[in-house]
Tab-separated table of C-alpha atoms (C1' of nucleotides) in Angstrom:
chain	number	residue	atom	x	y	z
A	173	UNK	CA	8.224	-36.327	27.067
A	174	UNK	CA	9.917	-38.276	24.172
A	175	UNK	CA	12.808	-37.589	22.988
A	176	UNK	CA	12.998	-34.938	20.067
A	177	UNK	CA	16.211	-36.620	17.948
A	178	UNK	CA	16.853	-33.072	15.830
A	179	UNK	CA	15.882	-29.771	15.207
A	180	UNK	CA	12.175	-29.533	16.720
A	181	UNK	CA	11.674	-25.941	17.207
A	182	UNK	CA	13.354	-25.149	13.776
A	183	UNK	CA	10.855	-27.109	11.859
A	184	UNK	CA	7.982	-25.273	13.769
A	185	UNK	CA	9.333	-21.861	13.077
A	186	UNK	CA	9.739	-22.524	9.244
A	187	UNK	CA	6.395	-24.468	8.977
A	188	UNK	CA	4.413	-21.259	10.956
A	189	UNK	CA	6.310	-18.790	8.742
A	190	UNK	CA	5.669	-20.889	5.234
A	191	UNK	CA	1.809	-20.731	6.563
A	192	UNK	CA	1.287	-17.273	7.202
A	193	UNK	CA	3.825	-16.216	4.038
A	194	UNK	CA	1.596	-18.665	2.325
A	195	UNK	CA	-1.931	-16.604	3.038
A	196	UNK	CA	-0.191	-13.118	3.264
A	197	UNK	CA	0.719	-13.889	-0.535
A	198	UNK	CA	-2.192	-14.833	-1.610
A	199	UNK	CA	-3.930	-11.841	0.067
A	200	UNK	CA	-1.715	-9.585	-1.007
A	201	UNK	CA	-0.037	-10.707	-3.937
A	202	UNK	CA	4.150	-11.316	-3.918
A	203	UNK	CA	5.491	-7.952	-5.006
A	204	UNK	CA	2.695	-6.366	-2.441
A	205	UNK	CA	3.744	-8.748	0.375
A	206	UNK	CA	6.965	-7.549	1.988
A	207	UNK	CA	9.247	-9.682	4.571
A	208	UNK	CA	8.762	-6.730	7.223
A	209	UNK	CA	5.011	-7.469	6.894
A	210	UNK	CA	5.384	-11.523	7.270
A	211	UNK	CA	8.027	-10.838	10.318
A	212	UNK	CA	5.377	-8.697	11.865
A	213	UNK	CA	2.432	-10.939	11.652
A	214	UNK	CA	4.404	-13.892	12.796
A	215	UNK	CA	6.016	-11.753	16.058
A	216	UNK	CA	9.050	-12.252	14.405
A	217	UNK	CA	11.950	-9.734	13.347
A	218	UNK	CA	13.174	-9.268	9.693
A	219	UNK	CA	16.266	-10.574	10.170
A	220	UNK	CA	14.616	-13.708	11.738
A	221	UNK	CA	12.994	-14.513	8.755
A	222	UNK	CA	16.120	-14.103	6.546
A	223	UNK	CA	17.562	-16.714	8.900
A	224	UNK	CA	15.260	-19.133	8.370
A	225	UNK	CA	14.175	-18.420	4.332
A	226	UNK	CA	18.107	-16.640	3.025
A	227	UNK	CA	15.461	-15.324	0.669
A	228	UNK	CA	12.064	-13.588	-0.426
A	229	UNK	CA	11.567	-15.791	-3.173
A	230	UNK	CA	13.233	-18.726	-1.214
A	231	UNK	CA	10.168	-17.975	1.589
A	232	UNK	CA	8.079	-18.404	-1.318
A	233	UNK	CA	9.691	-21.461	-2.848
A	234	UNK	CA	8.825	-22.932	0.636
A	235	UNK	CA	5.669	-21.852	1.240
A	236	UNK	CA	4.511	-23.509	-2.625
A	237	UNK	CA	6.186	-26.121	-2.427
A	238	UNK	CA	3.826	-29.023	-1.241
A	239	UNK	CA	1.296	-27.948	-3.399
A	240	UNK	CA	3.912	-28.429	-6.334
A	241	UNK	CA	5.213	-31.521	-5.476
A	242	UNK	CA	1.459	-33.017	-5.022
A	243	UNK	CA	0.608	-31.519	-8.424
A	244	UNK	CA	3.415	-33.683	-9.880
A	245	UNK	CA	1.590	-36.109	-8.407
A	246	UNK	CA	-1.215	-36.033	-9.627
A	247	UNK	CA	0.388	-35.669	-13.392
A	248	UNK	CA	2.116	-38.803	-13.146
A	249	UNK	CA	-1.603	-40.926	-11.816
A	250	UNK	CA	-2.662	-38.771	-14.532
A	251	UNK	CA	-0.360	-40.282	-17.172
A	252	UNK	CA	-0.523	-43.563	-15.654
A	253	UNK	CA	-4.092	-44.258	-15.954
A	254	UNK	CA	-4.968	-42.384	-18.821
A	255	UNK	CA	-2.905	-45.210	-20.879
A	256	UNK	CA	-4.654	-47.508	-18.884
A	257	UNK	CA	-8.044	-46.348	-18.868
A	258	UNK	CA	-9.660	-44.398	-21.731
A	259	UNK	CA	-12.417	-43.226	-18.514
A	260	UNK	CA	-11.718	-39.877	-17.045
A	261	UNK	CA	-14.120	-39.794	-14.183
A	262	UNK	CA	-11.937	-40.410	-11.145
A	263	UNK	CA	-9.622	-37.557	-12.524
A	264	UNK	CA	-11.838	-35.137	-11.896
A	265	UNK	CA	-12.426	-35.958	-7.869
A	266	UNK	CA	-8.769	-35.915	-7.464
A	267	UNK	CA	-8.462	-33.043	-9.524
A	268	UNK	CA	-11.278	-31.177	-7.416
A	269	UNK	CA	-9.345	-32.374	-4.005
A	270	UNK	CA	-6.021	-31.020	-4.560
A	271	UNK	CA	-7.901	-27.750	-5.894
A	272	UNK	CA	-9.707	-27.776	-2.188
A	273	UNK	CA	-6.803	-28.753	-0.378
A	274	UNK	CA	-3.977	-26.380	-1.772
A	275	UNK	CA	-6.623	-23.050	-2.311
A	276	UNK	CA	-3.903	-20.868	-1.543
A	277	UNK	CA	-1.265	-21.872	-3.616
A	278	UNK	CA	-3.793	-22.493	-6.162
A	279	UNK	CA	-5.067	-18.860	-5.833
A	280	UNK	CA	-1.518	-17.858	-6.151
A	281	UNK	CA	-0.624	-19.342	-9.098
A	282	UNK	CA	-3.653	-19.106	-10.564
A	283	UNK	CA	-4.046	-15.304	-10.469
A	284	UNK	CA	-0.425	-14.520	-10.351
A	285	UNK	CA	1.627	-17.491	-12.344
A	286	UNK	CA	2.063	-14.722	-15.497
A	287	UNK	CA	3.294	-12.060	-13.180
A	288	UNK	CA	5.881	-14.500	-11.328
A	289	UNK	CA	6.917	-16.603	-14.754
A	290	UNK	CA	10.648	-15.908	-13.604
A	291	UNK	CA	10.458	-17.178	-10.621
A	292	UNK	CA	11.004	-20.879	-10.239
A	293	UNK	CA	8.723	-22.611	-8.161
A	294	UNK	CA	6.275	-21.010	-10.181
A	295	UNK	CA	7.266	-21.982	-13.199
A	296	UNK	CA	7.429	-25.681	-12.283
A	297	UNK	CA	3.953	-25.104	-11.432
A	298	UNK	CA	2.543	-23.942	-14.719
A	299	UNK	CA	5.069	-26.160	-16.411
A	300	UNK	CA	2.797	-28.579	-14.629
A	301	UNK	CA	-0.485	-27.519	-15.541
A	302	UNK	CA	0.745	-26.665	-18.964
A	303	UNK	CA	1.417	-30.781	-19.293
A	304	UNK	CA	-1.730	-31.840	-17.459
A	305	UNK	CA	-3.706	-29.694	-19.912
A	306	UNK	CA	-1.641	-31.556	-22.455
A	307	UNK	CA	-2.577	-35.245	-21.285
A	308	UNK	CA	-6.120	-34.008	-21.056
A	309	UNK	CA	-6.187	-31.983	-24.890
A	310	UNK	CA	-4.959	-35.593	-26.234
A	311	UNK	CA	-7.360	-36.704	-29.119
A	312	UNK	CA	-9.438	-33.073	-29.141
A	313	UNK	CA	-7.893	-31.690	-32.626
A	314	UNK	CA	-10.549	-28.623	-32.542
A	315	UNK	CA	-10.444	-25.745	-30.440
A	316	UNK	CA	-13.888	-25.838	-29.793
A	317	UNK	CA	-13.156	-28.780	-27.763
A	318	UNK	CA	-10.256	-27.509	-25.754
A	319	UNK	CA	-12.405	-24.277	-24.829
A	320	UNK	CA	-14.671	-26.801	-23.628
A	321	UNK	CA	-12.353	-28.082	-21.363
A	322	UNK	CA	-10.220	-25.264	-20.380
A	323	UNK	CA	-13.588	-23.562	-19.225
A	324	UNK	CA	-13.938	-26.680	-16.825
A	325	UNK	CA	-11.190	-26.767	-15.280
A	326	UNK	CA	-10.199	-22.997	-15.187
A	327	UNK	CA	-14.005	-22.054	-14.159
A	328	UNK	CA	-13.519	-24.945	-11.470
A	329	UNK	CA	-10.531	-23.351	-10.336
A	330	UNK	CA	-11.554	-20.155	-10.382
A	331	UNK	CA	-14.697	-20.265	-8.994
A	332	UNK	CA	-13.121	-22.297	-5.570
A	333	UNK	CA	-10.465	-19.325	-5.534
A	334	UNK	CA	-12.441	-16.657	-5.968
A	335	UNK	CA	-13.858	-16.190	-2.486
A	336	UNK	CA	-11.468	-13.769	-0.537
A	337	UNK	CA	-8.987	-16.112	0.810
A	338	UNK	CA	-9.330	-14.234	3.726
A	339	UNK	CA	-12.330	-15.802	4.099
A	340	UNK	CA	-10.827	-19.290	5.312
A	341	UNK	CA	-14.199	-21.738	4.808
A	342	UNK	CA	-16.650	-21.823	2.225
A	343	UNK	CA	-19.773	-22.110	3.535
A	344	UNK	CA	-20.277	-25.639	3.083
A	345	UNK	CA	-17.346	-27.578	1.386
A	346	UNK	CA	-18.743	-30.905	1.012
A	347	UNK	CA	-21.914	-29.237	-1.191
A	348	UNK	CA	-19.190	-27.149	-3.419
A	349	UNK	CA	-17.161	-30.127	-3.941
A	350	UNK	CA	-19.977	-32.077	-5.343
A	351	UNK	CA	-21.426	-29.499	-7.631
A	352	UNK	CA	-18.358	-28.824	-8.819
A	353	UNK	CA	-17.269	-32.461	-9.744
A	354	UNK	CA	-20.729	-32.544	-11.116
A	355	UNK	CA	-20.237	-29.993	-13.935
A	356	UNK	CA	-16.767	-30.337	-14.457
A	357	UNK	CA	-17.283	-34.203	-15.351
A	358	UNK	CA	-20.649	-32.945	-17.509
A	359	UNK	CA	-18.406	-30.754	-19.740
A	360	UNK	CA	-15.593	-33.629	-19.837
A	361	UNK	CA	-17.251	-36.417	-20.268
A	362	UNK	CA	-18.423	-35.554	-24.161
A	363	UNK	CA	-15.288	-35.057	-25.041
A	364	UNK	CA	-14.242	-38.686	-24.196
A	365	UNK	CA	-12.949	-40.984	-27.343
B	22	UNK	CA	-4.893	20.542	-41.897
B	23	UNK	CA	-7.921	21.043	-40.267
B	24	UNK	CA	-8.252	23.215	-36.865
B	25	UNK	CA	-7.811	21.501	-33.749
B	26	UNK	CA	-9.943	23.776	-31.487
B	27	UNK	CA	-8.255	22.605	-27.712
B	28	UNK	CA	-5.768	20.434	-26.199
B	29	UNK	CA	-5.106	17.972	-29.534
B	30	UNK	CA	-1.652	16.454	-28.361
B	31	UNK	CA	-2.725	16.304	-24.366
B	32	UNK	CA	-5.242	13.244	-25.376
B	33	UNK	CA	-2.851	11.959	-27.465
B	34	UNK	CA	-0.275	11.394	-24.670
B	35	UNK	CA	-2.785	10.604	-22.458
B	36	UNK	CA	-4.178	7.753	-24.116
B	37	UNK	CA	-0.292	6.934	-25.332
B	38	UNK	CA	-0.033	6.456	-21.612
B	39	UNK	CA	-2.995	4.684	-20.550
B	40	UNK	CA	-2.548	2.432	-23.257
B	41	UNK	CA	1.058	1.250	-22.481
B	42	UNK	CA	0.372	2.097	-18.588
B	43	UNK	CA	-2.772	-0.789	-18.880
B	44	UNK	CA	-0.923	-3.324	-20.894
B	45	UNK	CA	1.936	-3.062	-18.087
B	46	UNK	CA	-0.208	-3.070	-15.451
B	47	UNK	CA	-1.531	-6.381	-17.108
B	48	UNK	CA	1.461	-7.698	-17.579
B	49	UNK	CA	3.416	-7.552	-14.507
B	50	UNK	CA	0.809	-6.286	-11.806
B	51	UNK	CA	-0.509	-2.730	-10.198
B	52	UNK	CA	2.849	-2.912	-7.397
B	53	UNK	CA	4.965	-4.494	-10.064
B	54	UNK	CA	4.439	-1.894	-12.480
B	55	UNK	CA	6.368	1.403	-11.204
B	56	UNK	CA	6.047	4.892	-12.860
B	57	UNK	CA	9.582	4.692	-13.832
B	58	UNK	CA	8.837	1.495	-16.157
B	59	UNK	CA	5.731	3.190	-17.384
B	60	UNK	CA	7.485	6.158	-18.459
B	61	UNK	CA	10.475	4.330	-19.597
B	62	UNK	CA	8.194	2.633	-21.869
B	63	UNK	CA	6.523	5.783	-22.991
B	64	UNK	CA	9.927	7.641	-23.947
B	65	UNK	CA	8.662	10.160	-21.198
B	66	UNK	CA	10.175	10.744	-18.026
B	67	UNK	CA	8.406	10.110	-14.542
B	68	UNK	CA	7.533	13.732	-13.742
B	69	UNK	CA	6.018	13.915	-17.238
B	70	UNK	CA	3.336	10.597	-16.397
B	71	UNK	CA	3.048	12.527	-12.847
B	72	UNK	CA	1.895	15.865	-14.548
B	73	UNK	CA	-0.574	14.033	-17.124
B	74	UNK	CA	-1.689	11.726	-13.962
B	75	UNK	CA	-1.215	12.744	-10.647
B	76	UNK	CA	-0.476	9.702	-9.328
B	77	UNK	CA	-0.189	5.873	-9.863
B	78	UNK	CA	-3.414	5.191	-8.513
B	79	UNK	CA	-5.086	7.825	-11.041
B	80	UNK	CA	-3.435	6.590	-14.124
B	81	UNK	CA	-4.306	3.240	-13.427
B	82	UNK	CA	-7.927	4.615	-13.081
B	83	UNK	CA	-7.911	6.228	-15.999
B	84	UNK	CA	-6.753	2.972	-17.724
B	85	UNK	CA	-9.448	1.138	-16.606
B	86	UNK	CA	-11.884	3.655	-16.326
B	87	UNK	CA	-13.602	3.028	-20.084
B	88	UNK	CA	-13.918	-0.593	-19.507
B	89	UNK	CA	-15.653	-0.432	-16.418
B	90	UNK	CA	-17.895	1.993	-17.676
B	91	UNK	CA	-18.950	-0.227	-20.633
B	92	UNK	CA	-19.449	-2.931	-17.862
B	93	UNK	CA	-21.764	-0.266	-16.043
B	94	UNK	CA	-24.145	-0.101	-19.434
B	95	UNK	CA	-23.856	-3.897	-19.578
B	96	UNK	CA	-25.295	-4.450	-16.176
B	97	UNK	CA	-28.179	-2.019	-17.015
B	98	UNK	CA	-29.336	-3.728	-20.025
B	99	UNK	CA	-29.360	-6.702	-18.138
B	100	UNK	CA	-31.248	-5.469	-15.356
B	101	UNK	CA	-33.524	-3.632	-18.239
B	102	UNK	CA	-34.067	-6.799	-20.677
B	103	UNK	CA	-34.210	-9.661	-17.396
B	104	UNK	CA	-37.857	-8.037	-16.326
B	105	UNK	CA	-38.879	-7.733	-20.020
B	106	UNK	CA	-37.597	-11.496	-21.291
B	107	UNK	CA	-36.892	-14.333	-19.758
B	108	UNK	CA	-34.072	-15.697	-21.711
B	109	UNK	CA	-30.913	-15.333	-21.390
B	110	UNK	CA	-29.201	-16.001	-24.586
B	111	UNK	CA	-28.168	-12.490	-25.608
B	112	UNK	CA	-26.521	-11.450	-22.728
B	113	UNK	CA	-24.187	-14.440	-23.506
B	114	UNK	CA	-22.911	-12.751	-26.648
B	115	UNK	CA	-22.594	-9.290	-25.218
B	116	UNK	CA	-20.656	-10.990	-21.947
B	117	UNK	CA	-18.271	-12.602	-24.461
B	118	UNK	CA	-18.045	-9.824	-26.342
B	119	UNK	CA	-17.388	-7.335	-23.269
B	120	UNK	CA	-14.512	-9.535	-22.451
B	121	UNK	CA	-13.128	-9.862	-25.676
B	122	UNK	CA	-12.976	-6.159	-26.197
B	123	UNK	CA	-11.447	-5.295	-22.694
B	124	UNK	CA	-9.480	-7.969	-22.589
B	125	UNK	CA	-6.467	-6.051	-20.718
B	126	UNK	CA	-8.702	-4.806	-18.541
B	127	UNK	CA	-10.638	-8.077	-17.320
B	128	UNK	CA	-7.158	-9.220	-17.100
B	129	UNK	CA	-6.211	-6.940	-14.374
B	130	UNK	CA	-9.433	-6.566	-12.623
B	131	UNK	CA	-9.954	-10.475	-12.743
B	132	UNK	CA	-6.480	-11.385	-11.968
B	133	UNK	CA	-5.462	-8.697	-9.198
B	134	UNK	CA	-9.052	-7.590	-7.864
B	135	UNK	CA	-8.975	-8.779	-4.153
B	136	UNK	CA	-5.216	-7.522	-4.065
B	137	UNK	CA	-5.875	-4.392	-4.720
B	138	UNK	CA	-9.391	-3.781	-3.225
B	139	UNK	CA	-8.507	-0.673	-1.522
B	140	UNK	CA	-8.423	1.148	-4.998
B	141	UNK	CA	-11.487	3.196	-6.038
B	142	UNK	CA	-12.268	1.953	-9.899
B	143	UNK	CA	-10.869	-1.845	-8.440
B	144	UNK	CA	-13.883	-1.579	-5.932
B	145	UNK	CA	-16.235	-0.582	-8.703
B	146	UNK	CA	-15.851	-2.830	-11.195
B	147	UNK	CA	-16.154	-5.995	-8.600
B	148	UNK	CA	-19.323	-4.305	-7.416
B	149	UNK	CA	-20.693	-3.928	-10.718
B	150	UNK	CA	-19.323	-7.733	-11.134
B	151	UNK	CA	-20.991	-8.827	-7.805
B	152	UNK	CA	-24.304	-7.324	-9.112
B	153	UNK	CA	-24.146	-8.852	-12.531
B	154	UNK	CA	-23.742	-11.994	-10.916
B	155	UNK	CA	-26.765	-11.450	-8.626
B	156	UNK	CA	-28.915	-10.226	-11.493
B	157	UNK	CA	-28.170	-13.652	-12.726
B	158	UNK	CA	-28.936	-15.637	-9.798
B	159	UNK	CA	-32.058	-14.402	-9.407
B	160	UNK	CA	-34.201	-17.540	-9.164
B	161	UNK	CA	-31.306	-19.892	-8.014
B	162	UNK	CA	-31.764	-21.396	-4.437
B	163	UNK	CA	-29.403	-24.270	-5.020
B	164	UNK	CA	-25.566	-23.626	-4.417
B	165	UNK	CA	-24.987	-26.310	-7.153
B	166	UNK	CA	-26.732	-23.804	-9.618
B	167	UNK	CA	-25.198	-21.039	-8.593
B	168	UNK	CA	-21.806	-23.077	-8.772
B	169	UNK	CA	-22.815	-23.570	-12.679
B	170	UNK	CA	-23.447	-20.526	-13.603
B	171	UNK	CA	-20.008	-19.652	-11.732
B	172	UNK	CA	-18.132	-22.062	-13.777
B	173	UNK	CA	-19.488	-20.812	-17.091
B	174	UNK	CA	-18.801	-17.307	-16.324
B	175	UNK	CA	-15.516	-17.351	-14.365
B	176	UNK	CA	-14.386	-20.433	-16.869
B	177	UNK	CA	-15.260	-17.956	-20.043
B	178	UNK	CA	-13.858	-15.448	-18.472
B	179	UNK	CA	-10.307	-17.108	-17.361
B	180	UNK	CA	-9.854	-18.487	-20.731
B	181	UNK	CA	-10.156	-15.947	-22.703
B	182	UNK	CA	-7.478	-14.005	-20.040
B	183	UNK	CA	-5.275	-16.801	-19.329
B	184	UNK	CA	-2.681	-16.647	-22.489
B	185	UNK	CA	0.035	-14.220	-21.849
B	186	UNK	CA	-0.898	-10.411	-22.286
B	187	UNK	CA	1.504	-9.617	-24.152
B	188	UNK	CA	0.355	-12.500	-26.980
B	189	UNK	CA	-1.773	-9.536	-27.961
B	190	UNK	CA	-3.532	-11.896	-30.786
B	191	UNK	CA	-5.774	-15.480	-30.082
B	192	UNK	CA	-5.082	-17.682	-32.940
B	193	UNK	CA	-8.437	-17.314	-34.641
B	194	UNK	CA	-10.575	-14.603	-32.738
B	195	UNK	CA	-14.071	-15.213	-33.967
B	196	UNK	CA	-13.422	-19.239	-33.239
B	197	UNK	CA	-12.443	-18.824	-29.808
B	198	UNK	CA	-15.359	-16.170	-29.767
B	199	UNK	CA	-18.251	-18.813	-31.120
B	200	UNK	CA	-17.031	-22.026	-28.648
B	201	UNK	CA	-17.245	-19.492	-25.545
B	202	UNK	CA	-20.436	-18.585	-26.573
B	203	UNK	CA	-21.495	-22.649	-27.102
B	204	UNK	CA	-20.209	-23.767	-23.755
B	205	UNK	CA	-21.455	-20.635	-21.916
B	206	UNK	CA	-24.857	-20.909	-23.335
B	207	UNK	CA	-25.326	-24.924	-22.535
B	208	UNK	CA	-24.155	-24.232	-19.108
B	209	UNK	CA	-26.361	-21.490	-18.680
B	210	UNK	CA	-29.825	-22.484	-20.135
B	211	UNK	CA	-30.690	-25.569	-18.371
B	212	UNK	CA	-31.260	-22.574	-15.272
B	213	UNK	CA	-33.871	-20.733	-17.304
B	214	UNK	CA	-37.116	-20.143	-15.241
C	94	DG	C1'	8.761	42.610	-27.312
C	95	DC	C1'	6.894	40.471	-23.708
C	96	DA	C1'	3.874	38.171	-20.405
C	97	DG	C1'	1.964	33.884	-19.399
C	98	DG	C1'	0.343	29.281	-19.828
C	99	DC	C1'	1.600	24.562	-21.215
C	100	DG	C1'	4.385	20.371	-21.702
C	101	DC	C1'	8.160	18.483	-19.822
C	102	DT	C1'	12.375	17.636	-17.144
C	103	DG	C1'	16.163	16.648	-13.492
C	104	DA	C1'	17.145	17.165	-8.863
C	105	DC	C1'	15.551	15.956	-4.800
C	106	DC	C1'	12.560	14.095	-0.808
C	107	DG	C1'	11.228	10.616	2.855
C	108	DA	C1'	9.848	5.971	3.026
C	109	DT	C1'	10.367	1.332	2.146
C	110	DC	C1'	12.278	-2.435	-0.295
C	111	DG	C1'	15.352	-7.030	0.044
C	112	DG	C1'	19.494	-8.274	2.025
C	113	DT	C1'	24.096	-8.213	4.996
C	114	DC	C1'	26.537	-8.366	9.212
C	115	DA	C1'	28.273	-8.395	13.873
C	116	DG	C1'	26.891	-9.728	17.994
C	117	DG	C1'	23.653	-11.003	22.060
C	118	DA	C1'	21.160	-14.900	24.333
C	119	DT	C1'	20.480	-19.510	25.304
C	120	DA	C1'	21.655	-24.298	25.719
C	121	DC	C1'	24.268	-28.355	25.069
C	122	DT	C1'	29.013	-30.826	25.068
C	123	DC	C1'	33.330	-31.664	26.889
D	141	DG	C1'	34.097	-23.155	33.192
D	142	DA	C1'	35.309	-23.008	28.205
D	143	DG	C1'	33.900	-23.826	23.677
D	144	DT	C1'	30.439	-24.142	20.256
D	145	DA	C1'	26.254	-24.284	17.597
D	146	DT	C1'	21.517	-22.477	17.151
D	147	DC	C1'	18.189	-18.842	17.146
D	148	DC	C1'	17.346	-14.271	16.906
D	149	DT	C1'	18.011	-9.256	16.700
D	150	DG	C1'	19.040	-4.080	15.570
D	151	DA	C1'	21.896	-1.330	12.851
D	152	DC	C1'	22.959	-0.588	8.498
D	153	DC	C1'	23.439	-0.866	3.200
D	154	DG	C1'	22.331	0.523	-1.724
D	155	DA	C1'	18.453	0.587	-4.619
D	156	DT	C1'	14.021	1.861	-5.776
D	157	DC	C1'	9.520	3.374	-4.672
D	158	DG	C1'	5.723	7.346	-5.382
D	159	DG	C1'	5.630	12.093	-5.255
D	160	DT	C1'	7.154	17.359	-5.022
D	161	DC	C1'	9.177	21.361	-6.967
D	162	DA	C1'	11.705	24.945	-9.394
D	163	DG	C1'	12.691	25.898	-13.730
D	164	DC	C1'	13.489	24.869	-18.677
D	165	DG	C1'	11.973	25.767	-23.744
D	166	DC	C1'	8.211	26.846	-26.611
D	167	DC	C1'	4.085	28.636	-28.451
D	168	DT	C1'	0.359	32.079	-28.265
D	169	DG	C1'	-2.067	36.529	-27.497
D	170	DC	C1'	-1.525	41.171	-26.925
DNA sequence: GCAGGCGCTGACCGATCGGTCAGGATACTC
DNA sequence: GAGTATCCTGACCGATCGGTCAGCGCCTGC
């Protein structure tokens, strides 16, 4: 077996509690999600958890992270090429993935960003969608057209979080991802300069 | 001043409550949202809400109750007018319409539904959701349709609730009102029979 | 005057919340 | 073997949760 330079077991422990904290607050919501219920469904005590997280909403902070940091991510290639590029097809792939990929934090923030404002992770996050909204409402001055697009990307969003999220697959991602880049580029693409 | 035959100042208080109870609710979720706050808010104490409501669960029932009972008569007159017309652009305007009125309520039900699933008039109003959304699909095979006609519902739908609650006022009411109705309808007609 | 119902309240209940703390168990270093 | 750092735990804390209950003041009918 090779050799396992620092803290091995440590990083499992956090990563297998920032999962299941992950989908027991999306299920549940955070104020119906207690630590006693996350210790319990990862065999764990309490006081365990507090070890590893000093904190409920430091747990949480962990758990949303990734998602966050790849939504920054994906505002800055947003930035980049929109200066570049007056096309906004790719944008909506990418924007499609990272839905797919991060459906639980998405869920969470999506359905309970006002709730949480005051918590920080959380804010970062809408901060973030606030601004890639922005980049995307440059050039349409009426709100017609920025209905337009917040139904696109909200009913995008919504409609890939609105399955149970107990329910871990949809029944065939690949089809799901297509339609929805499909009509989310239809609504978009009219609104182009 | 006229005779007030029975129980004048109960429905007064009661509604006092439901109101305030449903924006808070709204604002900072069903387990968020304790009596204490409610009353607080009210100028009542606890025990007061508890004798007007017996419990959390019934005042939030009673908060919601009127909008899911306008969604009940909205599903029948979709069921009623579907066998009798084939189009579809009415119920657009009476969907947006619905929403706008119960705004609060789609809120909640939209935004905390699968958390709090366990809760009678929670359960209702997705089931009367769930069959609204089946009345429409009648006649779509294809996920990608069905995947449409989810974006242009859920999209409508998330707009219209995703500015704060307590922003009680949309910039311009019937605008936002008129481009829902637009983008809703041009999603929505292509799947005509 | 008085009996009784109604609206409302504070005191109180057990349960649960997030979080602290001292210490047990294991394993590695010297 | 002694010392030490890591992982984990049960006991415990004050606060708050939803809910119960006896009793308050007040109005009404008799």
């Amino acid at each position: 077996m090779p050799i396992q330079p620092i803290a091995r077991v440590q990083n499992d422990v956090g990563a297998e509690l920032r999962g299941i904290a992950l989908q027991m607050f999306a299920e549940n919501g955070y104020a119906g999600t207690s630590l006693q219920q996350i210790a319990d469904a990862a065999g764990y005590s309490k006081s365990s958890v507090l070890y590893h997280f000093g904190s409920k909403e430091s747990l949480f902070d962990a758990a949303l992270r990734p998602a966050v940091e790849q939504l920054s991510l994906f505002l800055d290639s947003i930035v980049e090429k929109l200066t570049a590029d007056d096309r906004r097809d790719g944008f909506v792939t990418e924007f499609i993935d990272l839905l797919l990929e991060h459906r639980l934090a998405a869920h969470i923030i999506i359905n309970q960003g006002q709730t949480l404002s005051d918590i920080v992770v959380v804010d970062e996050a809408r901060g973030l969608i606030d601004r890639i909204g922005e980049s995307f409402m440059v050039g349409l001055p009426t709100p017609a057209q920025r209905i337009r697009l917040g139904v696109a990307l909200a009913g995008a969003a919504y409609v890939m979080v609105a399955s149970r999220p107990s329910v871990a697959e949809i029944e065939d991602v690949a089809e799901v991802r297509e339609a929805l880049i499909d009509v989310v580029t239809e609504l978009i693409t009219p609104l182009s300069r």
